[in-house]
Amino acid sequence: MSQTQTELDALLEGLNPPQREAVEHPGGPLLILAGAGSGKTRVLTHRIAYVLATEAASPDEILSITFTNKAAGEMRDRAGLLVGRRVRAMWVMTFHSACARMLRAHADRLGYTRQFTIYDQADSRRLIKRCLDALGIDPKRFTPAALGSQISEAKNRLEDADAYARKVGSFFEQTVADVYREYERELHRMNAMDFDDLLFRAVDLLRMFDEVREGYANGFRHILVDEYQDTNHAQYTWLQYLSKEHRNLMVVGDPDQSIYQFRGADVRNILEFEDDFPDAHVVRLEQNYRSTQNILDAANAVIVNNRGRKPKNLWTDLGQGDPIKIRELEDEHAEARFVTG
């Protein structure tokens, strides 16, 4: 038996059949519908190791994306246990970190220097307050937080100030448009981007400059995305640009766990993945390793009523477990006392 085959057998050992099917996917678009506690991080990291072991990509040709620094750190650590130091050459990071890296390399094309400042929410709110003062707008009537939220939503839809202004339908929206325009002018003048700009400008970079887009699209042979149900329009568009060349886009998610619509998440991105990629292979991870069957039966009974979902049925071999008890309490404080009591 060859060393490569021995390595592959070791990687696949202990995976259940759907997990193994996902890890061994030969290439092309792959949608993994992963129920809670079904081992999705295990599948993601083993998929990375499998791609390397089969020489389908080199470490620097792998882009693995998730949402939080904590999740990215965990994925990097767990991948490192499988592939060793090669993980250092991979892009295993959050959307914003990956976009920031792109922009540090190419920001001059967009009229910034590569040493641009990244504004956090507090910086952003202070700048909006200065814009309100400059425009003579009462910050008590239109707060920086409310205006900032509207501007953030517009950027996540990839709408600049002019595009937003063309859609105004109220005095409040006209105020947002005026502040948005002044805010963008000031950000650019100070060589700064806010957190939403990292995605917005990275999409601009890929859209406006063919050679940059082709360089990254050719460079990333395999793209893996966790929590795909929580992606917004800007993240979706960024991934579409990067995956057009090799089409090895693996997305993992669960429409039943999409709870971030208030932050711009669009569950249609995962529900319509097969419309974007008609040849996509779909794997369902339904075996749960965390809960007993009684808990899963209750969860299945609730989520089956979700509209616009992709069907799956969670199950476990951990046994039926204790019966579920329902306790109704007067408010969230009583609920907290009951849980901790």
Tab-separated table of C-alpha atoms in Angstrom:
chain	number	residue	atom	x	y	z
A	1	MET	CA	0.000	0.000	0.000
A	2	SER	CA	1.393	3.423	-0.976
A	3	GLN	CA	2.159	6.095	1.597
A	4	THR	CA	-0.538	8.303	0.040
A	5	GLN	CA	-3.170	5.569	0.325
A	6	THR	CA	-2.170	4.950	3.930
A	7	GLU	CA	-2.558	8.672	4.643
A	8	LEU	CA	-5.989	8.746	2.977
A	9	ASP	CA	-7.198	5.701	4.894
A	10	ALA	CA	-6.129	7.345	8.148
A	11	LEU	CA	-8.009	10.532	7.211
A	12	LEU	CA	-11.221	8.675	6.398
A	13	GLU	CA	-11.148	6.407	9.424
A	14	GLY	CA	-13.934	7.184	11.867
A	15	LEU	CA	-16.046	9.208	9.444
A	16	ASN	CA	-19.648	8.153	8.942
A	17	PRO	CA	-20.777	7.506	5.325
A	18	PRO	CA	-22.124	11.028	4.535
A	19	GLN	CA	-19.074	12.653	6.148
A	20	ARG	CA	-16.815	10.432	4.066
A	21	GLU	CA	-18.825	11.216	0.924
A	22	ALA	CA	-18.250	14.938	1.504
A	23	VAL	CA	-14.541	14.572	2.237
A	24	GLU	CA	-13.960	12.384	-0.857
A	25	HIS	CA	-15.958	14.610	-3.232
A	26	PRO	CA	-13.976	14.597	-6.499
A	27	GLY	CA	-14.445	18.291	-7.230
A	28	GLY	CA	-16.948	20.895	-8.341
A	29	PRO	CA	-19.643	22.673	-6.302
A	30	LEU	CA	-20.558	20.917	-3.053
A	31	LEU	CA	-23.419	21.784	-0.692
A	32	ILE	CA	-23.294	20.208	2.748
A	33	LEU	CA	-26.478	20.528	4.783
A	34	ALA	CA	-25.173	20.035	8.296
A	35	GLY	CA	-27.533	19.695	11.218
A	36	ALA	CA	-26.453	20.841	14.660
A	37	GLY	CA	-23.848	18.578	16.268
A	38	SER	CA	-23.262	16.609	13.066
A	39	GLY	CA	-19.484	17.076	12.858
A	40	LYS	CA	-19.263	19.793	10.225
A	41	THR	CA	-15.931	21.178	11.458
A	42	ARG	CA	-14.522	17.660	11.319
A	43	VAL	CA	-15.693	17.364	7.713
A	44	LEU	CA	-14.250	20.760	6.763
A	45	THR	CA	-10.822	20.071	8.228
A	46	HIS	CA	-10.657	16.524	6.853
A	47	ARG	CA	-11.686	17.845	3.451
A	48	ILE	CA	-8.748	20.273	3.565
A	49	ALA	CA	-6.387	17.438	4.478
A	50	TYR	CA	-7.857	15.208	1.735
A	51	VAL	CA	-7.389	17.889	-0.917
A	52	LEU	CA	-3.737	18.213	0.083
A	53	ALA	CA	-3.156	14.463	0.309
A	54	THR	CA	-4.557	13.897	-3.183
A	55	GLU	CA	-2.571	16.877	-4.515
A	56	ALA	CA	-5.762	18.537	-5.770
A	57	ALA	CA	-4.297	21.805	-4.452
A	58	SER	CA	-1.235	23.108	-2.698
A	59	PRO	CA	-1.613	24.779	0.726
A	60	ASP	CA	-1.556	28.329	-0.672
A	61	GLU	CA	-4.354	27.414	-3.112
A	62	ILE	CA	-6.862	26.746	-0.316
A	63	LEU	CA	-9.224	29.407	1.038
A	64	SER	CA	-11.232	28.371	4.095
A	65	ILE	CA	-13.674	30.981	5.360
A	66	THR	CA	-15.796	31.330	8.471
A	67	PHE	CA	-17.401	34.175	10.400
A	68	THR	CA	-15.617	34.717	13.690
A	69	ASN	CA	-11.977	34.890	14.706
A	70	LYS	CA	-12.652	32.205	17.296
A	71	ALA	CA	-14.122	29.809	14.716
A	72	ALA	CA	-11.284	30.534	12.288
A	73	GLY	CA	-8.724	29.888	15.030
A	74	GLU	CA	-10.373	26.581	15.925
A	75	MET	CA	-10.453	25.519	12.287
A	76	ARG	CA	-6.807	26.478	11.821
A	77	ASP	CA	-5.782	24.529	14.924
A	78	ARG	CA	-7.751	21.443	13.955
A	79	ALA	CA	-6.515	21.536	10.375
A	80	GLY	CA	-2.987	21.929	11.719
A	81	LEU	CA	-3.341	18.675	13.641
A	82	LEU	CA	-4.005	16.949	10.317
A	83	VAL	CA	-1.615	18.718	7.934
A	84	GLY	CA	1.042	20.179	10.217
A	85	ARG	CA	2.900	23.332	9.256
A	86	ARG	CA	1.311	23.426	5.828
A	87	VAL	CA	-1.695	25.135	7.436
A	88	ARG	CA	0.402	28.303	7.714
A	89	ALA	CA	0.312	28.773	3.943
A	90	MET	CA	-3.477	28.482	3.732
A	91	TRP	CA	-5.979	31.291	3.966
A	92	VAL	CA	-7.945	30.014	6.981
A	93	MET	CA	-9.684	33.121	8.258
A	94	THR	CA	-12.828	35.229	8.440
A	95	PHE	CA	-14.418	37.003	5.485
A	96	HIS	CA	-13.211	40.360	6.771
A	97	SER	CA	-9.647	39.187	7.378
A	98	ALA	CA	-9.397	37.737	3.872
A	99	CYS	CA	-10.786	40.907	2.311
A	100	ALA	CA	-8.440	43.062	4.380
A	101	ARG	CA	-5.489	41.017	3.126
A	102	MET	CA	-6.595	41.539	-0.467
A	103	LEU	CA	-7.039	45.259	0.075
A	104	ARG	CA	-3.646	45.677	1.769
A	105	ALA	CA	-2.152	44.337	-1.459
A	106	HIS	CA	-4.261	46.355	-3.913
A	107	ALA	CA	-5.855	49.338	-2.122
A	108	ASP	CA	-3.924	51.789	-4.291
A	109	ARG	CA	-6.108	50.760	-7.240
A	110	LEU	CA	-9.119	52.113	-5.353
A	111	GLY	CA	-7.510	55.397	-4.359
A	112	TYR	CA	-6.300	54.377	-0.891
A	113	THR	CA	-2.808	53.687	0.322
A	114	ARG	CA	-1.962	50.182	1.481
A	115	GLN	CA	-1.609	51.524	5.016
A	116	PHE	CA	-5.290	52.500	5.210
A	117	THR	CA	-6.895	52.615	8.663
A	118	ILE	CA	-9.722	50.228	9.563
A	119	TYR	CA	-12.446	51.915	11.628
A	120	ASP	CA	-14.304	49.926	14.252
A	121	GLN	CA	-17.908	50.711	15.179
A	122	ALA	CA	-16.939	53.376	17.729
A	123	ASP	CA	-14.715	55.162	15.182
A	124	SER	CA	-17.515	54.962	12.637
A	125	ARG	CA	-20.101	56.432	15.006
A	126	ARG	CA	-17.806	59.343	15.896
A	127	LEU	CA	-17.260	60.139	12.226
A	128	ILE	CA	-20.991	60.004	11.511
A	129	LYS	CA	-21.520	62.428	14.415
A	130	ARG	CA	-19.039	64.829	12.807
A	131	CYS	CA	-20.863	64.485	9.500
A	132	LEU	CA	-24.154	65.323	11.210
A	133	ASP	CA	-22.563	68.428	12.722
A	134	ALA	CA	-21.140	69.457	9.353
A	135	LEU	CA	-24.543	69.069	7.694
A	136	GLY	CA	-26.405	70.840	10.513
A	137	ILE	CA	-28.484	67.793	11.420
A	138	ASP	CA	-29.677	67.290	14.985
A	139	PRO	CA	-28.030	64.070	16.313
A	140	LYS	CA	-30.838	63.687	18.846
A	141	ARG	CA	-33.398	63.425	16.082
A	142	PHE	CA	-31.259	61.207	13.844
A	143	THR	CA	-28.764	59.338	15.976
A	144	PRO	CA	-25.367	58.195	14.657
A	145	ALA	CA	-26.331	54.632	15.622
A	146	ALA	CA	-29.536	54.676	13.548
A	147	LEU	CA	-27.840	56.280	10.549
A	148	GLY	CA	-24.846	53.967	10.851
A	149	SER	CA	-27.126	50.945	10.824
A	150	GLN	CA	-28.773	52.107	7.594
A	151	ILE	CA	-25.411	52.800	5.957
A	152	SER	CA	-24.131	49.388	7.035
A	153	GLU	CA	-27.164	47.661	5.529
A	154	ALA	CA	-26.661	49.562	2.280
A	155	LYS	CA	-23.008	48.525	2.079
A	156	ASN	CA	-23.920	44.899	2.716
A	157	ARG	CA	-26.258	45.197	-0.273
A	158	LEU	CA	-23.328	46.710	-2.241
A	159	GLU	CA	-25.121	50.056	-2.581
A	160	ASP	CA	-22.901	53.135	-2.528
A	161	ALA	CA	-24.219	56.550	-1.508
A	162	ASP	CA	-25.463	57.390	-5.009
A	163	ALA	CA	-27.275	54.059	-5.384
A	164	TYR	CA	-28.887	54.513	-1.979
A	165	ALA	CA	-29.935	58.079	-2.845
A	166	ARG	CA	-31.771	56.882	-5.947
A	167	LYS	CA	-34.058	54.727	-3.773
A	168	VAL	CA	-35.027	57.180	-1.024
A	169	GLY	CA	-38.706	57.259	-0.132
A	170	SER	CA	-38.829	59.264	3.093
A	171	PHE	CA	-37.248	62.228	4.835
A	172	PHE	CA	-35.288	59.852	7.062
A	173	GLU	CA	-33.882	57.992	4.047
A	174	GLN	CA	-32.946	61.303	2.390
A	175	THR	CA	-31.091	62.231	5.587
A	176	VAL	CA	-29.286	58.869	5.486
A	177	ALA	CA	-28.328	59.482	1.862
A	178	ASP	CA	-26.893	62.930	2.662
A	179	VAL	CA	-24.946	61.635	5.639
A	180	TYR	CA	-23.785	58.545	3.725
A	181	ARG	CA	-22.314	60.728	0.976
A	182	GLU	CA	-20.511	62.974	3.453
A	183	TYR	CA	-19.347	59.970	5.489
A	184	GLU	CA	-17.839	58.252	2.460
A	185	ARG	CA	-16.105	61.442	1.397
A	186	GLU	CA	-14.563	61.820	4.857
A	187	LEU	CA	-13.522	58.175	5.085
A	188	HIS	CA	-11.705	58.404	1.771
A	189	ARG	CA	-10.103	61.704	2.709
A	190	MET	CA	-8.702	60.118	5.856
A	191	ASN	CA	-7.537	56.980	4.014
A	192	ALA	CA	-9.877	54.857	6.134
A	193	MET	CA	-12.379	52.057	5.649
A	194	ASP	CA	-15.021	50.896	8.081
A	195	PHE	CA	-15.691	47.230	8.776
A	196	ASP	CA	-18.347	46.953	6.051
A	197	ASP	CA	-16.000	48.563	3.544
A	198	LEU	CA	-13.639	45.610	3.793
A	199	LEU	CA	-16.188	43.477	1.957
A	200	PHE	CA	-17.625	46.280	-0.150
A	201	ARG	CA	-14.236	47.475	-1.449
A	202	ALA	CA	-12.946	43.937	-1.929
A	203	VAL	CA	-15.932	43.258	-4.191
A	204	ASP	CA	-15.201	46.538	-6.010
A	205	LEU	CA	-11.623	45.379	-6.481
A	206	LEU	CA	-12.667	42.080	-8.042
A	207	ARG	CA	-15.397	43.684	-10.141
A	208	MET	CA	-13.344	46.564	-11.524
A	209	PHE	CA	-9.962	44.949	-12.166
A	210	ASP	CA	-9.979	41.831	-14.304
A	211	GLU	CA	-6.351	40.929	-13.662
A	212	VAL	CA	-6.816	41.081	-9.901
A	213	ARG	CA	-9.987	38.982	-10.037
A	214	GLU	CA	-8.398	36.436	-12.363
A	215	GLY	CA	-5.301	36.233	-10.179
A	216	TYR	CA	-7.293	35.299	-7.085
A	217	ALA	CA	-9.840	33.136	-8.935
A	218	ASN	CA	-7.035	31.140	-10.532
A	219	GLY	CA	-5.023	31.075	-7.320
A	220	PHE	CA	-7.701	29.582	-5.082
A	221	ARG	CA	-8.294	26.081	-6.427
A	222	HIS	CA	-10.497	25.073	-3.474
A	223	ILE	CA	-12.767	27.352	-1.450
A	224	LEU	CA	-14.515	26.111	1.686
A	225	VAL	CA	-17.122	28.187	3.541
A	226	ASP	CA	-18.630	27.498	6.957
A	227	GLU	CA	-22.040	28.798	8.157
A	228	TYR	CA	-23.051	29.645	4.591
A	229	GLN	CA	-26.645	30.302	5.687
A	230	ASP	CA	-25.394	33.475	7.402
A	231	THR	CA	-23.773	35.073	4.349
A	232	ASN	CA	-25.031	38.435	3.113
A	233	HIS	CA	-25.151	39.763	-0.445
A	234	ALA	CA	-21.632	41.220	-0.357
A	235	GLN	CA	-20.127	37.953	0.920
A	236	TYR	CA	-22.111	35.967	-1.622
A	237	THR	CA	-20.892	38.165	-4.485
A	238	TRP	CA	-17.275	38.005	-3.314
A	239	LEU	CA	-17.434	34.191	-3.295
A	240	GLN	CA	-19.047	34.092	-6.719
A	241	TYR	CA	-16.159	36.077	-8.207
A	242	LEU	CA	-13.530	33.880	-6.568
A	243	SER	CA	-15.108	30.527	-7.442
A	244	LYS	CA	-15.890	31.143	-11.114
A	245	GLU	CA	-12.642	29.710	-12.437
A	246	HIS	CA	-12.225	26.337	-10.693
A	247	ARG	CA	-15.775	26.023	-9.297
A	248	ASN	CA	-14.497	23.984	-6.368
A	249	LEU	CA	-16.761	25.772	-3.899
A	250	MET	CA	-17.754	23.767	-0.848
A	251	VAL	CA	-20.329	25.446	1.394
A	252	VAL	CA	-21.504	24.084	4.731
A	253	GLY	CA	-24.590	25.334	6.479
A	254	ASP	CA	-28.104	24.776	7.707
A	255	PRO	CA	-31.064	26.944	6.599
A	256	ASP	CA	-32.828	25.991	9.831
A	257	GLN	CA	-30.096	27.782	11.802
A	258	SER	CA	-30.236	31.066	9.880
A	259	ILE	CA	-30.947	33.689	12.551
A	260	TYR	CA	-28.944	36.711	11.391
A	261	GLN	CA	-31.308	38.362	8.913
A	262	PHE	CA	-31.147	41.481	11.100
A	263	ARG	CA	-27.417	41.647	10.247
A	264	GLY	CA	-28.016	41.267	6.515
A	265	ALA	CA	-27.818	37.468	6.246
A	266	ASP	CA	-29.800	36.139	3.277
A	267	VAL	CA	-30.877	32.507	3.701
A	268	ARG	CA	-31.618	32.395	-0.029
A	269	ASN	CA	-27.876	32.090	-0.628
A	270	ILE	CA	-27.952	28.522	0.672
A	271	LEU	CA	-31.496	27.688	-0.421
A	272	GLU	CA	-30.677	28.689	-4.013
A	273	PHE	CA	-27.148	27.259	-4.153
A	274	GLU	CA	-28.328	24.605	-6.597
A	275	ASP	CA	-29.784	27.321	-8.836
A	276	ASP	CA	-26.371	28.983	-8.965
A	277	PHE	CA	-24.652	25.627	-9.499
A	278	PRO	CA	-27.067	23.158	-11.159
A	279	ASP	CA	-24.393	20.461	-11.075
A	280	ALA	CA	-23.839	20.825	-7.310
A	281	HIS	CA	-23.508	17.665	-5.261
A	282	VAL	CA	-25.546	17.704	-2.034
A	283	VAL	CA	-24.616	15.841	1.150
A	284	ARG	CA	-26.798	15.810	4.262
A	285	LEU	CA	-25.144	15.381	7.643
A	286	GLU	CA	-28.052	14.171	9.784
A	287	GLN	CA	-26.375	12.060	12.468
A	288	ASN	CA	-26.082	14.086	15.652
A	289	TYR	CA	-23.297	13.365	18.135
A	290	ARG	CA	-24.380	15.813	20.815
A	291	SER	CA	-27.991	15.129	21.851
A	292	THR	CA	-30.344	12.277	22.662
A	293	GLN	CA	-33.143	11.215	20.325
A	294	ASN	CA	-35.915	12.798	22.424
A	295	ILE	CA	-34.244	16.195	22.041
A	296	LEU	CA	-33.769	15.669	18.308
A	297	ASP	CA	-37.369	14.541	17.825
A	298	ALA	CA	-38.541	17.749	19.485
A	299	ALA	CA	-36.193	19.831	17.333
A	300	ASN	CA	-37.326	18.044	14.160
A	301	ALA	CA	-40.962	18.702	15.082
A	302	VAL	CA	-40.249	22.427	15.403
A	303	ILE	CA	-38.052	23.020	12.354
A	304	VAL	CA	-40.255	20.993	9.998
A	305	ASN	CA	-42.594	24.016	10.078
A	306	ASN	CA	-39.927	26.397	8.739
A	307	ARG	CA	-40.787	27.859	5.356
A	308	GLY	CA	-38.345	27.593	2.475
A	309	ARG	CA	-36.200	24.875	4.028
A	310	LYS	CA	-34.254	21.923	2.696
A	311	PRO	CA	-35.492	18.732	4.362
A	312	LYS	CA	-33.314	16.767	6.752
A	313	ASN	CA	-34.039	14.547	9.722
A	314	LEU	CA	-31.642	14.585	12.674
A	315	TRP	CA	-30.978	11.292	14.432
A	316	THR	CA	-28.527	9.829	16.918
A	317	ASP	CA	-27.361	6.501	18.282
A	318	LEU	CA	-26.959	7.962	21.798
A	319	GLY	CA	-30.324	6.550	22.894
A	320	GLN	CA	-33.723	8.071	23.606
A	321	GLY	CA	-32.623	9.977	26.719
A	322	ASP	CA	-34.823	11.569	29.357
A	323	PRO	CA	-38.283	12.836	28.397
A	324	ILE	CA	-38.534	16.530	27.628
A	325	LYS	CA	-40.278	18.661	30.231
A	326	ILE	CA	-41.879	22.005	29.407
A	327	ARG	CA	-41.961	24.765	32.008
A	328	GLU	CA	-43.700	28.075	31.359
A	329	LEU	CA	-42.305	31.067	33.274
A	330	GLU	CA	-43.385	34.680	33.585
A	331	ASP	CA	-40.363	36.371	31.974
A	332	GLU	CA	-36.740	35.949	30.929
A	333	HIS	CA	-35.444	36.688	34.441
A	334	ALA	CA	-37.529	33.893	35.935
A	335	GLU	CA	-36.358	31.656	33.126
A	336	ALA	CA	-32.709	32.415	33.927
A	337	ARG	CA	-33.272	31.711	37.622
A	338	PHE	CA	-34.946	28.410	36.787
A	339	VAL	CA	-32.127	27.291	34.488
A	340	THR	CA	-29.380	28.197	36.948
A	341	GLY	CA	-31.239	27.177	40.113
